[in-house]
Each structure stands twice: as structure tokens, then as C-alpha cells.
Coordinates of C-alpha atoms in Angstrom, one line a residue:
X1 CA -2.9 -16.4 -22.0
X2 CA -3.8 -12.9 -20.7
X3 CA -1.2 -10.5 -19.2
X4 CA -2.8 -10.9 -15.8
X5 CA -1.4 -14.5 -15.6
X6 CA 2.1 -13.4 -16.2
X7 CA 4.3 -12.4 -13.3
X8 CA 4.4 -8.7 -12.6
X9 CA 7.8 -7.9 -14.0
X10 CA 7.2 -9.9 -17.1
X11 CA 3.9 -8.0 -17.5
X12 CA 5.8 -4.8 -17.5
X13 CA 8.3 -6.0 -20.0
X14 CA 5.8 -7.7 -22.4
X15 CA 2.6 -5.8 -22.1
X16 CA 2.1 -2.2 -23.3
X17 CA 0.2 -1.1 -20.2
X18 CA 2.8 1.2 -18.6
X19 CA 1.8 4.7 -17.5
X20 CA 1.8 7.3 -20.2
X21 CA 4.4 9.6 -18.6
X22 CA 7.9 9.8 -19.9
X23 CA 9.9 6.7 -19.3
X24 CA 13.1 8.6 -18.8
X25 CA 13.6 11.0 -15.9
X26 CA 17.3 11.9 -16.6
X27 CA 18.5 15.5 -16.4
X28 CA 21.5 16.8 -18.5
X29 CA 24.5 17.6 -16.4
X30 CA 27.7 18.6 -18.2
X31 CA 29.5 20.0 -15.1
X32 CA 32.8 18.2 -14.1
X33 CA 32.3 14.8 -12.5
X34 CA 34.2 15.9 -9.4
X35 CA 31.8 18.7 -8.6
X36 CA 28.6 18.3 -6.6
X37 CA 25.7 20.7 -5.9
X38 CA 22.5 20.9 -3.9
X39 CA 19.2 19.9 -5.7
X40 CA 15.6 19.5 -4.9
X41 CA 12.9 17.1 -6.1
X42 CA 9.2 16.6 -5.4
X43 CA 8.1 13.5 -3.6
X44 CA 4.4 12.7 -3.7
X45 CA 3.5 9.9 -1.3
X46 CA 0.6 7.7 -2.4
X47 CA -0.3 7.3 1.3
X48 CA -0.3 9.4 4.4
X49 CA 3.2 9.6 5.9
X50 CA 5.3 11.7 8.3
X51 CA 8.4 13.8 8.0
X52 CA 10.4 11.2 9.9
X53 CA 9.4 8.4 7.4
X54 CA 10.3 10.6 4.5
X55 CA 13.7 11.4 6.1
X56 CA 14.4 7.6 6.4
X57 CA 13.2 6.8 2.9
X58 CA 15.4 9.4 1.3
X59 CA 18.4 8.8 3.6
X60 CA 18.4 12.4 4.8
X61 CA 20.5 13.1 7.9
X62 CA 18.0 15.3 9.8
X63 CA 14.5 16.5 9.5
X64 CA 15.7 20.1 9.6
X65 CA 16.9 19.8 6.0
X66 CA 13.3 18.9 4.9
X67 CA 11.9 21.7 7.0
X68 CA 14.2 24.2 5.2
X69 CA 13.5 22.9 1.7
X70 CA 9.8 23.4 2.3
X71 CA 10.0 26.5 4.5
X72 CA 8.3 24.8 7.4
X73 CA 8.7 26.3 10.9
X74 CA 11.7 24.9 12.8
X75 CA 9.4 23.9 15.5
X76 CA 7.7 21.3 13.3
X77 CA 8.0 17.9 14.9
X78 CA 9.4 14.8 13.1
X79 CA 6.0 13.0 13.4
X80 CA 4.2 15.8 11.6
X81 CA 1.7 14.2 9.2
X82 CA 2.0 14.7 5.5
X83 CA -1.3 13.9 3.7
X84 CA -1.3 11.5 0.7
X85 CA -0.7 13.2 -2.7
X86 CA 0.9 16.4 -1.0
X87 CA 4.2 17.3 -2.8
X88 CA 7.2 17.6 -0.4
X89 CA 10.5 19.0 -1.7
X90 CA 13.4 16.6 -1.0
X91 CA 16.9 18.1 -0.6
X92 CA 19.8 16.1 -1.8
X93 CA 23.3 16.3 -3.3
X94 CA 23.7 15.9 -7.0
X95 CA 26.7 14.5 -8.9
X96 CA 27.3 14.6 -12.7
X97 CA 28.2 11.3 -14.3
X98 CA 28.6 11.0 -18.1
X99 CA 26.6 14.1 -18.8
X100 CA 23.7 13.0 -16.6
X101 CA 22.9 14.3 -13.1
X102 CA 22.2 11.7 -10.4
X103 CA 21.8 11.9 -6.7
X104 CA 25.2 11.2 -5.1
X105 CA 25.0 7.6 -4.0
X106 CA 21.8 8.3 -2.1
X107 CA 19.1 7.5 -1.1
X108 CA 19.8 3.9 -0.3
X109 CA 16.7 1.6 -0.2
X110 CA 16.7 -1.7 1.6
X111 CA 14.7 -4.4 -0.3
X112 CA 11.7 -5.6 1.7
X113 CA 9.7 -8.9 1.3
X114 CA 7.7 -9.1 -1.9
X115 CA 9.5 -6.0 -3.4
X116 CA 10.1 -5.8 -7.1
X117 CA 12.1 -3.2 -8.9
X118 CA 9.0 -1.8 -10.6
X119 CA 7.2 -1.5 -7.3
X120 CA 10.2 0.2 -5.7
X121 CA 10.5 2.7 -8.6
X122 CA 6.8 3.4 -9.4
X123 CA 5.2 3.1 -6.0
X124 CA 7.7 3.4 -3.2
X125 CA 9.5 6.4 -4.9
X126 CA 6.4 7.5 -6.8
X127 CA 7.9 7.3 -10.3
X128 CA 10.8 9.6 -9.7
X129 CA 13.0 7.0 -11.3
X130 CA 12.4 4.0 -13.5
X131 CA 13.2 0.4 -12.6
X132 CA 15.6 0.3 -15.5
X133 CA 17.6 3.2 -14.0
X134 CA 17.7 1.5 -10.6
X135 CA 18.9 -1.8 -12.2
X136 CA 21.6 0.1 -14.3
X137 CA 23.3 1.9 -11.4
X138 CA 23.2 -1.1 -9.1
X139 CA 24.5 -3.5 -11.8
X140 CA 21.3 -5.7 -11.5
X141 CA 21.5 -7.9 -14.6
X142 CA 18.2 -9.7 -13.9
X143 CA 15.4 -7.4 -12.8
X144 CA 13.5 -10.4 -11.4
X145 CA 16.3 -11.3 -9.0
X146 CA 16.7 -8.9 -6.1
X147 CA 17.0 -10.2 -2.5
X148 CA 15.4 -9.1 0.8
X149 CA 17.9 -6.9 2.6
X150 CA 19.7 -5.9 -0.6
X151 CA 20.8 -2.3 -0.6
X152 CA 19.8 -0.3 -3.7
X153 CA 21.0 3.1 -4.7
X154 CA 18.0 5.2 -6.0
X155 CA 19.4 7.6 -8.7
X156 CA 17.2 10.7 -8.4
X157 CA 17.5 13.0 -11.5
X158 CA 19.2 16.3 -11.0
X159 CA 21.7 18.8 -12.5
X160 CA 24.5 21.2 -11.5
X161 CA 24.6 23.1 -14.8
X162 CA 24.4 26.9 -15.1
X163 CA 21.3 28.2 -17.0
X164 CA 22.0 31.1 -19.4
X165 CA 25.3 31.7 -17.6
X166 CA 23.7 31.9 -14.2
X167 CA 24.1 29.5 -11.3
X168 CA 20.7 28.1 -10.2
X169 CA 19.2 25.3 -8.1
X170 CA 17.7 22.6 -10.3
X171 CA 14.4 21.5 -9.0
X172 CA 12.7 18.2 -10.1
X173 CA 9.1 19.4 -10.3
X174 CA 6.4 16.7 -10.6
X175 CA 3.9 18.0 -13.1
X176 CA 0.3 18.2 -11.8
X177 CA -2.7 17.3 -13.9
X178 CA -4.0 20.3 -15.9
X179 CA -0.7 22.2 -15.5
X180 CA 1.2 23.8 -18.4
X181 CA 4.7 25.1 -19.1
X182 CA 3.4 28.6 -19.0
X183 CA 1.9 28.1 -15.5
X184 CA 5.0 26.4 -14.2
X185 CA 7.3 29.1 -15.6
X186 CA 5.2 31.8 -14.1
X187 CA 5.2 30.1 -10.6
X188 CA 8.9 29.5 -10.5
X189 CA 10.2 32.7 -12.2
X190 CA 11.5 31.2 -15.4
X191 CA 10.4 31.1 -19.0
X192 CA 8.5 28.6 -21.2
X193 CA 11.4 28.5 -23.6
X194 CA 13.9 27.8 -20.9
X195 CA 11.9 24.9 -19.6
X196 CA 11.5 23.5 -23.1
X197 CA 15.3 23.8 -23.8
X198 CA 16.3 22.2 -20.4
X199 CA 13.9 19.3 -20.8
X200 CA 14.3 18.7 -24.5
X201 CA 10.6 19.4 -25.1
X202 CA 9.7 20.2 -28.7
X203 CA 6.0 20.5 -28.1
X204 CA 4.6 22.1 -24.9
X205 CA 1.4 20.2 -25.3
X206 CA 3.2 17.0 -24.8
X207 CA 3.6 17.7 -21.0
X208 CA 2.3 14.8 -19.0
X209 CA 0.9 14.6 -15.4
X210 CA 3.5 12.9 -13.2
X211 CA 6.4 13.9 -15.5
X212 CA 9.5 15.1 -13.6
X213 CA 10.4 18.5 -15.1
X214 CA 13.8 20.2 -14.6
X215 CA 12.9 23.7 -13.3
X216 CA 15.8 26.2 -12.6
X217 CA 15.3 28.2 -9.4
X218 CA 16.9 31.6 -8.9
X219 CA 19.0 31.8 -5.7
X220 CA 19.5 34.8 -3.4
X221 CA 22.6 36.9 -3.8
X222 CA 25.2 36.0 -1.2
X223 CA 28.6 37.2 0.1
X224 CA 30.0 33.6 0.2
X225 CA 33.6 33.4 -1.0
X226 CA 34.6 31.2 -3.9
X227 CA 37.1 29.3 -1.7
X228 CA 34.4 28.4 0.9
X229 CA 33.6 24.7 1.5
X230 CA 30.0 25.4 0.6
X231 CA 30.6 27.5 -2.5
X232 CA 28.7 28.0 -4.7
X233 CA 26.2 28.7 -1.9
X234 CA 22.8 28.7 -3.5
X235 CA 19.6 29.1 -1.5
X236 CA 16.4 29.5 -3.6
X237 CA 13.4 31.6 -2.7
X238 CA 11.2 30.5 0.2
X239 CA 13.7 28.1 1.6
X240 CA 16.4 28.1 4.3
X241 CA 19.5 26.1 4.8
X242 CA 21.9 25.2 7.5
X243 CA 25.6 25.5 6.7
X244 CA 29.1 25.8 8.3
X245 CA 28.7 22.5 10.1
X246 CA 25.2 23.4 11.2
X247 CA 26.4 26.7 12.9
X248 CA 24.7 29.1 10.4
X249 CA 21.2 29.3 9.2
X250 CA 20.5 31.2 5.9
X251 CA 17.2 32.0 4.3
X252 CA 16.2 33.4 1.0
X253 CA 13.2 35.7 0.5
X254 CA 12.7 37.4 -2.8
X255 CA 10.8 40.2 -1.0
X256 CA 14.1 41.1 0.7
X257 CA 15.7 42.2 -2.6
X258 CA 16.9 38.7 -3.3
X259 CA 19.6 39.2 -0.6
X260 CA 20.6 36.1 1.5
X261 CA 19.9 36.6 5.2
X262 CA 22.1 34.5 7.6
X263 CA 22.3 34.2 11.4
X264 CA 23.8 31.9 14.0
X265 CA 21.7 28.8 14.1
X266 CA 21.9 28.2 17.8
X267 CA 22.3 24.5 17.1
X268 CA 25.0 22.1 18.1
X269 CA 27.6 21.8 15.3
X270 CA 27.6 18.6 13.3
X271 CA 31.3 17.9 13.6
X272 CA 33.0 20.7 15.5
X273 CA 33.1 20.8 19.3
X274 CA 31.6 24.3 19.3
X275 CA 30.6 26.9 16.8
X276 CA 33.4 29.5 16.3
X277 CA 33.0 33.3 16.7
X278 CA 30.9 34.8 13.9
X279 CA 31.8 38.5 14.3
X280 CA 32.7 41.1 11.7
X281 CA 35.6 43.5 11.8
X282 CA 35.9 45.2 15.2
X283 CA 33.7 42.6 16.8
X284 CA 30.8 45.1 17.0
X285 CA 28.5 43.0 14.8
X286 CA 27.7 39.3 14.7
X287 CA 26.4 37.5 11.6
X288 CA 22.9 38.8 10.8
X289 CA 23.2 42.0 12.9
X290 CA 22.9 45.4 11.2
X291 CA 23.7 49.0 11.9
X292 CA 22.2 52.1 10.3
X293 CA 24.0 55.4 9.5
X294 CA 21.8 57.9 7.8
X295 CA 20.4 56.1 4.8
X296 CA 23.0 53.4 4.7
X297 CA 22.5 50.0 6.3
X298 CA 25.5 47.8 7.1
X299 CA 25.0 44.0 7.7
X300 CA 27.5 41.5 9.1
X301 CA 27.1 38.9 6.3
X302 CA 28.1 35.2 6.2
X303 CA 31.0 34.7 3.8
X304 CA 31.7 31.0 4.1
X305 CA 33.7 28.5 6.2
X306 CA 36.8 26.3 6.1
X307 CA 37.7 22.9 7.4
X308 CA 39.9 24.3 10.1
X309 CA 36.9 25.5 12.1
X310 CA 36.8 29.0 10.8
X311 CA 33.7 31.0 9.7
X312 CA 34.3 34.0 7.5
X313 CA 32.3 37.2 7.6
X314 CA 32.1 40.4 5.7
X315 CA 30.4 43.8 6.0
X316 CA 27.8 44.4 3.3
X317 CA 26.3 47.9 3.0
X318 CA 23.1 48.8 1.2
X319 CA 22.2 52.4 0.5
X320 CA 18.6 53.7 0.5
X321 CA 19.8 57.3 -0.2
X322 CA 17.8 58.9 -3.0
X323 CA 19.8 59.5 -6.2
X324 CA 18.8 62.8 -7.7
X325 CA 21.4 63.7 -10.3
X326 CA 23.9 62.1 -12.6
X327 CA 23.8 58.7 -14.2
X328 CA 21.4 56.4 -12.4
X329 CA 19.4 59.3 -11.0
X330 CA 15.9 58.6 -10.1
X331 CA 13.7 60.0 -12.9
X332 CA 10.9 60.8 -10.4
X333 CA 13.2 62.7 -8.0
X334 CA 14.9 64.5 -10.8
X335 CA 11.6 65.5 -12.3
X336 CA 10.4 66.8 -8.9
X337 CA 13.5 69.0 -8.6
X338 CA 12.9 70.4 -12.1
X339 CA 9.3 71.1 -11.3
X340 CA 10.3 72.7 -8.0
X341 CA 12.9 74.9 -9.7
X342 CA 10.4 76.1 -12.2
X343 CA 8.0 77.1 -9.4
X344 CA 10.7 79.1 -7.7
X345 CA 11.6 80.8 -11.0
X346 CA 8.0 81.7 -11.7
X347 CA 7.6 83.3 -8.2
X348 CA 10.9 85.2 -8.6
X349 CA 9.8 86.7 -11.9
X350 CA 6.5 87.8 -10.6
X351 CA 8.2 89.5 -7.6
X352 CA 10.5 91.4 -9.9
X353 CA 7.5 92.6 -12.0
X354 CA 5.7 93.6 -8.9
X355 CA 8.6 95.7 -7.7
X356 CA 9.0 97.3 -11.1
X357 CA 5.2 98.2 -11.1
X358 CA 5.4 99.7 -7.6
X359 CA 8.4 101.8 -8.5

């Protein structure tokens, strides 16, 4: 009897016709099980969809989170159309369990009529997880027995681990056909060796289209305190994020010297009655405002928030003053001064010789 006469799930179990990409999407995560972090993962819909539909599918609270992860304008409407096969970054919270990173009890998928675990994993969620992984975390003992209306936790792969001693945002990048470790490393500011180490890849040529690759993203430098509710506050390049109960909007742009830029969001807070004052010492500057004195620029920077409805700020100063001498001096400026001194010495000597000649 041919495989096409066997029910779909038995076909998957008995016939060797599964896709050639890796059957495991798990990311290593050795951070304490009590800690969580923010992660990103690509979602590539097989059909045309909208931001609102993606929000619902991945149990995301608001569309703004998707807009920030993809650096879309805040004015983008929820019914904005996403073409089929276009990657969209999905933001979610990661939790480490038994040295494996999984999305923290979300998204939750409600089983529809005619659904099967393989269909949910491979088609609804575009292969970001396997049906075995869904079955395992939901204690499904028989993959053929799921019920309409049943709630299933979809365990997206993620990690909270430092990379080479640096805190990063782990991004589940779906490999495109024709791509390579070198191209991916160059695009996201990492190295081929780092990608191989993180993903347990022994041979770079074994990379497969559709594989979910753990890519570490550098985050902008911030002034957020270690005791802040949102610490460590990591915002990667070309993204923005709302924090402090939706009162503060922070964005990262590598072109801005990898310095986090924050400002009042202007939005209604998510759980507070109003957003508290966000001023720096003296009340002359609000978060995001700057003042310039000579070649020094001082910014009122976001420094975190607490559960008692308090937003912390700090003054951060950047100097653009040229350094001309001493350790750290600019070689170009120092060389210019040397050259200038030599010119003056040359002129001085010639003036002395001229005076001697005239006398």
C-alpha cells in the first residue's frame, strides 16, 4: 500500500518524505530558569496576511510591538498587508528550561477543525517548531488525538545566554535559499565562527533553506540601572521598543554611535493611571532632551523603572571636543600641530637670518 493511502500523521511517522531542513529547532539556554529575556524570530507566512492576524496568531498584546521589532512607522495600521513569503520579526519573551530556550508559555494556539499537529507546526507556524516539540510541552501522548478548541502552547526557540561575555538579543533567523553563514554574519554584525558555535554547526555547507538559525544581535548602549524592572534592557539595531508600562519609547540606531535614544511615548500607560514625570535633575530636561555647552552634549537619558510607578533618569554627557595631546590623542590632530610648529620654526629661523644679513 502506498504512503498516500495512510493517514497524514502516520505518513509523517512511517515515510521518509519529510523536508530536508533540521528536525530540531532548539536553542541552547543555560541562563537561570527564573530569568527571562526578549527575543526575536522570523515568521514567513505561506499566504498573504495582515499585522493584526500575525498579532493574534502569536498572542502578542499589541501591534506596536510588531511595528517596533520591524522598525515600521508607528502610523502603520493593524490591517496593513504582509505579502506571502515576506519575513516578519516576531517579538516574544524567552524562558530557559533544562538548558533549552523556549517562548514563555506563548503563543497559545486554539485547535481548529481538521487540524493536525504536523499541519500546525509546519504550515500554520511555518516550521518554526516541530510537531514533536508541540506534543512534548503540551503533554500530548498521542499525536493523532487533539481536539477542536484545545489550547496548545507553541514553544518557539530562543536563548537568553551571553555571547562571548556580552549580552545580546537572540534572533531566530530563517535561512533563505542561497544564503550562507558568511552572508548572514556580515548582515547581522557577527562572525561565521560565532554562528557555527551557537548553532552546533560543524560544516558551514550543511546550512539548509528554512533552517532557524540562532543569530546574536548587538544592542545599543543604555543607561538603564541593573535594579530596573526591564533590566537588562536590550534593544538591537533598527528596532524600537516601548517600556516603563508603555510610557517610554526607545530606539536603537547603530549610526548614532550605538547609543540608545529614549523619549516619552505619548501613549496611555498599560497599567498605571498616568505616566509619571520623566525629568532629570533640576527639572530642566525631560527624557530625550539635550543641551549643548561648547563641545559637550548632555542628554536626559532613560535609566529604568520600578513597580511603584517611578521612572528613573540620568544625565549622560558626550564630548566631541578634539583630543590633541596625551594618551588617546587624535593622531591626525597631533600630527597637524607638529606640522604647524615646524612651519613656524622654519619662518622664525629665516627671519633671524634675514636680520643678521641686514645688520
